[in-house]
Amino acid sequence: MIQVVSLVGQASAAALPSILDVSGNLWLDVALKVVAIVALFLVAPLAIGYMEHKVMAHQQARFGPMDVGPHGTLQLVADGVKFMQKEGIVPRAADRWVFGMAPAVSLVAVLVVFLVIPFAPGLWAQDLDLGLFYVLAASSVGVLGVLMAGWASANKFSLIGGVRAAAQLIAYELPMVLAAAAVAVQAGTLSLAGIVEAQATSLIPGTSINVWYVFPQFIGFALFYVAALAELSRPPFDMPIADSELVFGFLTEYTGIRFGLFLLAEYAGMVAFSAILTVLYLGGWQILPGLAVPGCDGLFDCRWWGTLLAFGVTAGKIAALTFTMIWVRATYPRLREDQLQRLSWLALIPLSLLNIAVVAAAKVVL
Amino acid sequence: MKLSAPKPKVPGLLKGLGVTLKTMLTPAVTRQYPHVKPDLAPRTRGVIALMEENCTVCMLCARECPDWCIYIESHKERVPPATEGGRERTRNQLDRFAIDFALCMYCGICIEVCPFDALFWSPEFEYSTYTIGELIHEKERLREWMDTVPPPPPLEEGAEQPPELGAALERANKERQAALAAQRQATEQAARGGPAGPARGAVREDEEIEVEAEVDQDVYQALLAEGKSERVARARAKAAYVRKEKARIRAERAAAGGGA
């Protein structure tokens, strides 16, 4: 992690400028970016959580929350208030410090991912030359929070949950990184904004239509998607929680606001991974392949309403991807622990190796 | 042995996604209960109502109740004889009738066994409370539920009318005919300008005579001499006394009316 930060410091000089650099004063800019990112970090999970409530309910022939606010829109706000009111119980045998820090570790790991995601032309806190590497490294730290929670709770179910999370991380980190590496190979850059640009400029020979990487690398997209579900411990890969086996896994001993923070981290993680998928495979803020955003000349030169529209396009793609994650959750039963490991080591990792080999070969040949 | 299922046309994973998507796009069937009241079947069994007037404190319901959730208390009351010279009767007067709905399992056996049509099912169901004690409904509350009991379902087409209903209808019909006839007669007499007939007034007077029953000692002794039992002798002596008294009063009135 420390190495990554120092690398980030070296790399930031060559990065693309952000439209949030308004004043020229470093600390003012930093404050502005932090406020913007934290606001997004707090609001987006509310929307995603509401979508999860509603989509899952309707897929199960129910209505979901209906009473708090119009059609239950304020349900999660009410839940947040409730979490804050509840007593934060720490088990007597628990390791107090680790127990208390675990939600923060999970949360910060996701929060820092938001820093580099390009939502629209210039609409990012910081474009890093090592953006993709940074994102993968930071998102892996979230699992450390889960492991900390499981270990510090002094509860055997929590511990099993935490260890399962660690095993899951090891198994699914590999296909995810290999799939992302294939994208980096094809794009020729690790900068997230650079990858969007590369997708906008990689034309089908003889036409002016560009290709998003989801088309040549559909296997990579599927691998990354499945691995992201596993990283997030989302069903059908929620063995670290597995209510039918482990009470509530690593969350068993958590109450009140700490539990709420874990929940927030999960939803924010869904947003973050959907955003990464959008950037890596779905062309970022492009509406359709070959169709530029109205109000923009090219990819990066946009008027203010073009930027807003581009942000809307990105948000729409993120929402569509999170919808599929919820859809998958409502449809599939949880895998068994051995099935989870088997799927990764015997199917996803060989596939991802094949994927990166083919992409690299194609890159050299074409 | 290995069972081989036919290979599905659509892979199961995709089919499952299709099912959830289809469910999402079809409207949910959930009823928004507190905001939208449910439309219940007409004979829904919600709460048990008590028609207090019909209860004879026979205790059948309380004894048949599997949960012992019906509490009945009563005392005996003396009732004057229905007919002249009749015996005083005792009647059960209901003091308390309560059903503990915290214990009740809504089997409806009490309603089944009630021979006097005092217990009924009511479709009301919103009587939950904050304290368990309030679930004991006393007879006043149970009587109030009676107002919510729907009328019995109509008879089947061509079904024979129940005899008690037929008799009641016949009586009501007769009374109405009599009232109509009396009205017609009254209008005719008013047209003629004559006064109302005196005969009817005399009849009414006869009906109004009230006599306190006493044992006529002469008749009583005579009947005992004949070898009748004490009980029969007393009853007949009373009846004879009343008859004699009535005749005497009638004669007095006739004399007074004639004098006037």
GROMACS .gro file of N, CA and C in nm, chain B residues 19-126:
model
  324
  385VAL      N    1  -3.709  -1.603  -1.530
  385VAL     CA    2  -3.821  -1.613  -1.435
  385VAL      C    3  -3.827  -1.489  -1.347
  386THR      N    4  -3.711  -1.450  -1.292
  386THR     CA    5  -3.713  -1.334  -1.202
  386THR      C    6  -3.749  -1.207  -1.279
  387LEU      N    7  -3.700  -1.196  -1.403
  387LEU     CA    8  -3.732  -1.075  -1.480
  387LEU      C    9  -3.881  -1.069  -1.510
  388LYS      N   10  -3.936  -1.184  -1.546
  388LYS     CA   11  -4.079  -1.188  -1.577
  388LYS      C   12  -4.161  -1.152  -1.452
  389THR      N   13  -4.119  -1.207  -1.338
  389THR     CA   14  -4.189  -1.175  -1.213
  389THR      C   15  -4.182  -1.026  -1.184
  390MET      N   16  -4.065  -0.967  -1.213
  390MET     CA   17  -4.049  -0.825  -1.184
  390MET      C   18  -4.143  -0.742  -1.269
  391LEU      N   19  -4.166  -0.786  -1.392
  391LEU     CA   20  -4.246  -0.704  -1.482
  391LEU      C   21  -4.396  -0.730  -1.467
  392THR      N   22  -4.434  -0.835  -1.395
  392THR     CA   23  -4.576  -0.854  -1.368
  392THR      C   24  -4.609  -0.785  -1.236
  393PRO      N   25  -4.727  -0.724  -1.230
  393PRO     CA   26  -4.758  -0.647  -1.109
  393PRO      C   27  -4.762  -0.738  -0.986
  394ALA      N   28  -4.713  -0.685  -0.875
  394ALA     CA   29  -4.712  -0.762  -0.750
  394ALA      C   30  -4.854  -0.776  -0.699
  395VAL      N   31  -4.881  -0.885  -0.632
  395VAL     CA   32  -5.017  -0.911  -0.584
  395VAL      C   33  -5.035  -0.865  -0.440
  396THR      N   34  -4.930  -0.808  -0.380
  396THR     CA   35  -4.938  -0.768  -0.240
  396THR      C   36  -5.052  -0.669  -0.218
  397ARG      N   37  -5.127  -0.689  -0.107
  397ARG     CA   38  -5.228  -0.591  -0.069
  397ARG      C   39  -5.166  -0.498   0.033
  398GLN      N   40  -5.188  -0.369   0.018
  398GLN     CA   41  -5.133  -0.271   0.111
  398GLN      C   42  -5.226  -0.261   0.230
  399TYR      N   43  -5.223  -0.363   0.317
  399TYR     CA   44  -5.331  -0.384   0.413
  399TYR      C   45  -5.373  -0.263   0.497
  400PRO      N   46  -5.285  -0.201   0.575
  400PRO     CA   47  -5.346  -0.097   0.661
  400PRO      C   48  -5.406   0.017   0.582
  401HIS      N   49  -5.355   0.041   0.462
  401HIS     CA   50  -5.408   0.150   0.380
  401HIS      C   51  -5.527   0.102   0.298
  402VAL      N   52  -5.522  -0.020   0.252
  402VAL     CA   53  -5.630  -0.076   0.172
  402VAL      C   54  -5.689  -0.193   0.249
  403LYS      N   55  -5.817  -0.180   0.282
  403LYS     CA   56  -5.879  -0.286   0.361
  403LYS      C   57  -5.897  -0.412   0.276
  404PRO      N   58  -5.880  -0.527   0.337
  404PRO     CA   59  -5.897  -0.650   0.258
  404PRO      C   60  -6.044  -0.675   0.229
  405ASP      N   61  -6.073  -0.733   0.113
  405ASP     CA   62  -6.212  -0.773   0.089
  405ASP      C   63  -6.224  -0.920   0.128
  406LEU      N   64  -6.287  -0.940   0.243
  406LEU     CA   65  -6.294  -1.074   0.300
  406LEU      C   66  -6.416  -1.147   0.246
  407ALA      N   67  -6.410  -1.278   0.256
  407ALA     CA   68  -6.526  -1.360   0.220
  407ALA      C   69  -6.638  -1.328   0.318
  408PRO      N   70  -6.764  -1.336   0.274
  408PRO     CA   71  -6.875  -1.290   0.359
  408PRO      C   72  -6.883  -1.363   0.492
  409ARG      N   73  -6.849  -1.491   0.498
  409ARG     CA   74  -6.863  -1.564   0.624
  409ARG      C   75  -6.729  -1.580   0.694
  410THR      N   76  -6.641  -1.482   0.675
  410THR     CA   77  -6.510  -1.490   0.737
  410THR      C   78  -6.520  -1.504   0.889
  411ARG      N   79  -6.433  -1.585   0.946
  411ARG     CA   80  -6.434  -1.605   1.091
  411ARG      C   81  -6.332  -1.514   1.156
  412GLY      N   82  -6.376  -1.396   1.197
  412GLY     CA   83  -6.284  -1.301   1.254
  412GLY      C   84  -6.290  -1.298   1.406
  413VAL      N   85  -6.410  -1.280   1.459
  413VAL     CA   86  -6.427  -1.270   1.603
  413VAL      C   87  -6.562  -1.333   1.637
  414ILE      N   88  -6.577  -1.373   1.763
  414ILE     CA   89  -6.702  -1.439   1.804
  414ILE      C   90  -6.793  -1.336   1.870
  415ALA      N   91  -6.916  -1.329   1.824
  415ALA     CA   92  -7.013  -1.233   1.877
  415ALA      C   93  -7.116  -1.306   1.962
  416LEU      N   94  -7.168  -1.235   2.062
  416LEU     CA   95  -7.266  -1.297   2.153
  416LEU      C   96  -7.398  -1.224   2.143
  417MET      N   97  -7.504  -1.300   2.112
  417MET     CA   98  -7.640  -1.247   2.117
  417MET      C   99  -7.689  -1.274   2.258
  418GLU      N  100  -7.670  -1.174   2.345
  418GLU     CA  101  -7.688  -1.197   2.488
  418GLU      C  102  -7.830  -1.242   2.519
  419GLU      N  103  -7.929  -1.187   2.447
  419GLU     CA  104  -8.069  -1.216   2.475
  419GLU      C  105  -8.099  -1.364   2.456
  420ASN      N  106  -8.024  -1.430   2.369
  420ASN     CA  107  -8.052  -1.569   2.340
  420ASN      C  108  -7.984  -1.665   2.436
  421CYS      N  109  -7.891  -1.613   2.514
  421CYS     CA  110  -7.812  -1.702   2.598
  421CYS      C  111  -7.894  -1.748   2.718
  422THR      N  112  -7.892  -1.879   2.742
  422THR     CA  113  -7.966  -1.934   2.856
  422THR      C  114  -7.872  -1.984   2.965
  423VAL      N  115  -7.745  -1.955   2.953
  423VAL     CA  116  -7.644  -2.001   3.048
  423VAL      C  117  -7.647  -2.153   3.060
  424CYS      N  118  -7.658  -2.220   2.946
  424CYS     CA  119  -7.657  -2.366   2.951
  424CYS      C  120  -7.516  -2.419   2.965
  425MET      N  121  -7.416  -2.334   2.947
  425MET     CA  122  -7.275  -2.366   2.969
  425MET      C  123  -7.217  -2.464   2.867
  426LEU      N  124  -7.294  -2.495   2.763
  426LEU     CA  125  -7.241  -2.592   2.666
  426LEU      C  126  -7.115  -2.539   2.599
  427CYS      N  127  -7.117  -2.410   2.563
  427CYS     CA  128  -7.002  -2.352   2.493
  427CYS      C  129  -6.879  -2.359   2.581
  428ALA      N  130  -6.896  -2.319   2.709
  428ALA     CA  131  -6.781  -2.315   2.799
  428ALA      C  132  -6.725  -2.455   2.820
  429ARG      N  133  -6.815  -2.555   2.822
  429ARG     CA  134  -6.767  -2.690   2.847
  429ARG      C  135  -6.703  -2.751   2.724
  430GLU      N  136  -6.750  -2.713   2.606
  430GLU     CA  137  -6.694  -2.771   2.484
  430GLU      C  138  -6.565  -2.701   2.441
  431CYS      N  139  -6.542  -2.582   2.491
  431CYS     CA  140  -6.426  -2.504   2.446
  431CYS      C  141  -6.297  -2.579   2.477
  432PRO      N  142  -6.216  -2.613   2.376
  432PRO     CA  143  -6.094  -2.689   2.401
  432PRO      C  144  -5.990  -2.608   2.480
  433ASP      N  145  -5.999  -2.476   2.472
  433ASP     CA  146  -5.900  -2.391   2.540
  433ASP      C  147  -5.951  -2.339   2.674
  434TRP      N  148  -6.075  -2.366   2.705
  434TRP     CA  149  -6.134  -2.313   2.828
  434TRP      C  150  -6.120  -2.161   2.832
  435CYS      N  151  -6.157  -2.097   2.725
  435CYS     CA  152  -6.138  -1.953   2.720
  435CYS      C  153  -6.268  -1.877   2.734
  436ILE      N  154  -6.378  -1.948   2.765
  436ILE     CA  155  -6.507  -1.880   2.783
  436ILE      C  156  -6.540  -1.879   2.933
  437TYR      N  157  -6.565  -1.761   2.984
  437TYR     CA  158  -6.600  -1.747   3.126
  437TYR      C  159  -6.745  -1.705   3.137
  438ILE      N  160  -6.824  -1.783   3.212
  438ILE     CA  161  -6.966  -1.752   3.227
  438ILE      C  162  -7.000  -1.749   3.376
  439GLU      N  163  -7.067  -1.643   3.418
  439GLU     CA  164  -7.118  -1.638   3.555
  439GLU      C  165  -7.264  -1.600   3.545
  440SER      N  166  -7.345  -1.655   3.639
  440SER     CA  167  -7.488  -1.626   3.633
  440SER      C  168  -7.550  -1.644   3.771
  441HIS      N  169  -7.671  -1.596   3.786
  441HIS     CA  170  -7.748  -1.626   3.906
  441HIS      C  171  -7.890  -1.662   3.863
  442LYS      N  172  -7.965  -1.723   3.959
  442LYS     CA  173  -8.102  -1.763   3.925
  442LYS      C  174  -8.197  -1.651   3.967
  443GLU      N  175  -8.299  -1.637   3.888
  443GLU     CA  176  -8.395  -1.530   3.915
  443GLU      C  177  -8.535  -1.590   3.912
  444ARG      N  178  -8.624  -1.541   4.000
  444ARG     CA  179  -8.762  -1.592   3.998
  444ARG      C  180  -8.841  -1.512   3.896
  445VAL      N  181  -8.922  -1.585   3.820
  445VAL     CA  182  -9.004  -1.521   3.718
  445VAL      C  183  -9.148  -1.551   3.751
  446PRO      N  184  -9.237  -1.452   3.751
  446PRO     CA  185  -9.379  -1.480   3.777
  446PRO      C  186  -9.434  -1.573   3.670
  447PRO      N  187  -9.537  -1.654   3.708
  447PRO     CA  188  -9.588  -1.753   3.612
  447PRO      C  189  -9.641  -1.687   3.487
  448ALA      N  190  -9.623  -1.757   3.378
  448ALA     CA  191  -9.663  -1.701   3.249
  448ALA      C  192  -9.815  -1.703   3.237
  449THR      N  193  -9.878  -1.806   3.292
  449THR     CA  194 -10.025  -1.813   3.283
  449THR      C  195 -10.081  -1.801   3.424
  450GLU      N  196 -10.205  -1.765   3.433
  450GLU     CA  197 -10.268  -1.749   3.563
  450GLU      C  198 -10.272  -1.883   3.633
  451GLY      N  199 -10.243  -1.876   3.759
  451GLY     CA  200 -10.244  -1.999   3.837
  451GLY      C  201 -10.123  -2.084   3.814
  452GLY      N  202 -10.034  -2.035   3.726
  452GLY     CA  203  -9.912  -2.112   3.697
  452GLY      C  204  -9.814  -2.101   3.812
  453ARG      N  205  -9.707  -2.176   3.802
  453ARG     CA  206  -9.610  -2.179   3.908
  453ARG      C  207  -9.502  -2.074   3.878
  454GLU      N  208  -9.443  -2.023   3.984
  454GLU     CA  209  -9.329  -1.935   3.966
  454GLU      C  210  -9.214  -2.013   3.905
  455ARG      N  211  -9.145  -1.952   3.811
  455ARG     CA  212  -9.033  -2.023   3.748
  455ARG      C  213  -8.902  -1.958   3.788
  456THR      N  214  -8.794  -2.033   3.776
  456THR     CA  215  -8.662  -1.972   3.792
  456THR      C  216  -8.595  -1.966   3.656
  457ARG      N  217  -8.519  -1.863   3.640
  457ARG     CA  218  -8.454  -1.842   3.510
  457ARG      C  219  -8.309  -1.804   3.539
  458ASN      N  220  -8.220  -1.846   3.452
  458ASN     CA  221  -8.079  -1.809   3.467
  458ASN      C  222  -8.057  -1.669   3.413
  459GLN      N  223  -8.002  -1.586   3.496
  459GLN     CA  224  -7.971  -1.450   3.451
  459GLN      C  225  -7.819  -1.440   3.431
  460LEU      N  226  -7.778  -1.401   3.310
  460LEU     CA  227  -7.636  -1.394   3.276
  460LEU      C  228  -7.571  -1.274   3.345
  461ASP      N  229  -7.468  -1.297   3.422
  461ASP     CA  230  -7.394  -1.186   3.484
  461ASP      C  231  -7.269  -1.153   3.406
  462ARG      N  232  -7.200  -1.256   3.364
  462ARG     CA  233  -7.074  -1.231   3.294
  462ARG      C  234  -7.061  -1.334   3.183
  463PHE      N  235  -7.025  -1.288   3.066
  463PHE     CA  236  -6.990  -1.379   2.957
  463PHE      C  237  -6.868  -1.318   2.893
  464ALA      N  238  -6.755  -1.385   2.900
  464ALA     CA  239  -6.632  -1.327   2.844
  464ALA      C  240  -6.559  -1.435   2.766
  465ILE      N  241  -6.501  -1.392   2.656
  465ILE     CA  242  -6.414  -1.482   2.578
  465ILE      C  243  -6.274  -1.422   2.579
  466ASP      N  244  -6.177  -1.503   2.618
  466ASP     CA  245  -6.038  -1.457   2.618
  466ASP      C  246  -5.977  -1.490   2.482
  467PHE      N  247  -5.968  -1.387   2.396
  467PHE     CA  248  -5.918  -1.411   2.261
  467PHE      C  249  -5.767  -1.433   2.257
  468ALA      N  250  -5.703  -1.414   2.374
  468ALA     CA  251  -5.561  -1.450   2.380
  468ALA      C  252  -5.546  -1.602   2.387
  469LEU      N  253  -5.650  -1.669   2.436
  469LEU     CA  254  -5.645  -1.815   2.444
  469LEU      C  255  -5.718  -1.881   2.328
  470CYS      N  256  -5.821  -1.814   2.281
  470CYS     CA  257  -5.909  -1.872   2.178
  470CYS      C  258  -5.827  -1.915   2.057
  471MET      N  259  -5.860  -2.033   2.004
  471MET     CA  260  -5.792  -2.076   1.882
  471MET      C  261  -5.886  -2.075   1.764
  472TYR      N  262  -6.000  -2.009   1.779
  472TYR     CA  263  -6.092  -1.985   1.668
  472TYR      C  264  -6.137  -2.114   1.602
  473CYS      N  265  -6.159  -2.218   1.684
  473CYS     CA  266  -6.206  -2.344   1.628
  473CYS      C  267  -6.354  -2.335   1.596
  474GLY      N  268  -6.427  -2.248   1.666
  474GLY     CA  269  -6.569  -2.231   1.638
  474GLY      C  270  -6.658  -2.337   1.698
  475ILE      N  271  -6.603  -2.421   1.786
  475ILE     CA  272  -6.685  -2.527   1.844
  475ILE      C  273  -6.797  -2.467   1.929
  476CYS      N  274  -6.770  -2.356   2.001
  476CYS     CA  275  -6.872  -2.294   2.085
  476CYS      C  276  -6.992  -2.253   2.000
  477ILE      N  277  -6.962  -2.201   1.881
  477ILE     CA  278  -7.071  -2.157   1.794
  477ILE      C  279  -7.149  -2.277   1.742
  478GLU      N  280  -7.076  -2.385   1.715
  478GLU     CA  281  -7.141  -2.506   1.666
  478GLU      C  282  -7.236  -2.563   1.770
  479VAL      N  283  -7.190  -2.565   1.897
  479VAL     CA  284  -7.270  -2.636   1.997
  479VAL      C  285  -7.381  -2.550   2.054
  480CYS      N  286  -7.379  -2.420   2.036
  480CYS     CA  287  -7.481  -2.336   2.100
  480CYS      C  288  -7.619  -2.373   2.045
  481PRO      N  289  -7.711  -2.424   2.133
  481PRO     CA  290  -7.841  -2.468   2.082
  481PRO      C  291  -7.939  -2.353   2.068
  482PHE      N  292  -7.903  -2.234   2.115
  482PHE     CA  293  -8.000  -2.124   2.120
  482PHE      C  294  -7.962  -2.008   2.029
  483ASP      N  295  -7.868  -2.030   1.937
  483ASP     CA  296  -7.826  -1.925   1.844
  483ASP      C  297  -7.781  -1.800   1.917
  484ALA      N  298  -7.696  -1.818   2.017
  484ALA     CA  299  -7.647  -1.702   2.091
  484ALA      C  300  -7.505  -1.662   2.046
  485LEU      N  301  -7.433  -1.752   1.981
  485LEU     CA  302  -7.296  -1.720   1.939
  485LEU      C  303  -7.288  -1.721   1.787
  486PHE      N  304  -7.213  -1.624   1.734
  486PHE     CA  305  -7.202  -1.611   1.589
  486PHE      C  306  -7.060  -1.574   1.551
  487TRP      N  307  -7.021  -1.606   1.429
  487TRP     CA  308  -6.896  -1.555   1.374
  487TRP      C  309  -6.918  -1.416   1.316
  488SER      N  310  -6.825  -1.327   1.347
  488SER     CA  311  -6.828  -1.195   1.283
  488SER      C  312  -6.700  -1.180   1.201
  489PRO      N  313  -6.706  -1.114   1.087
  489PRO     CA  314  -6.584  -1.102   1.005
  489PRO      C  315  -6.484  -0.998   1.056
  490GLU      N  316  -6.517  -0.924   1.162
  490GLU     CA  317  -6.424  -0.822   1.212
  490GLU      C  318  -6.298  -0.891   1.267
  491PHE      N  319  -6.181  -0.833   1.240
  491PHE     CA  320  -6.059  -0.896   1.289
  491PHE      C  321  -5.960  -0.796   1.348
  492GLU      N  322  -5.990  -0.667   1.342
  492GLU     CA  323  -5.892  -0.568   1.387
  492GLU      C  324  -5.917  -0.530   1.532
   0.00000   0.00000   0.00000
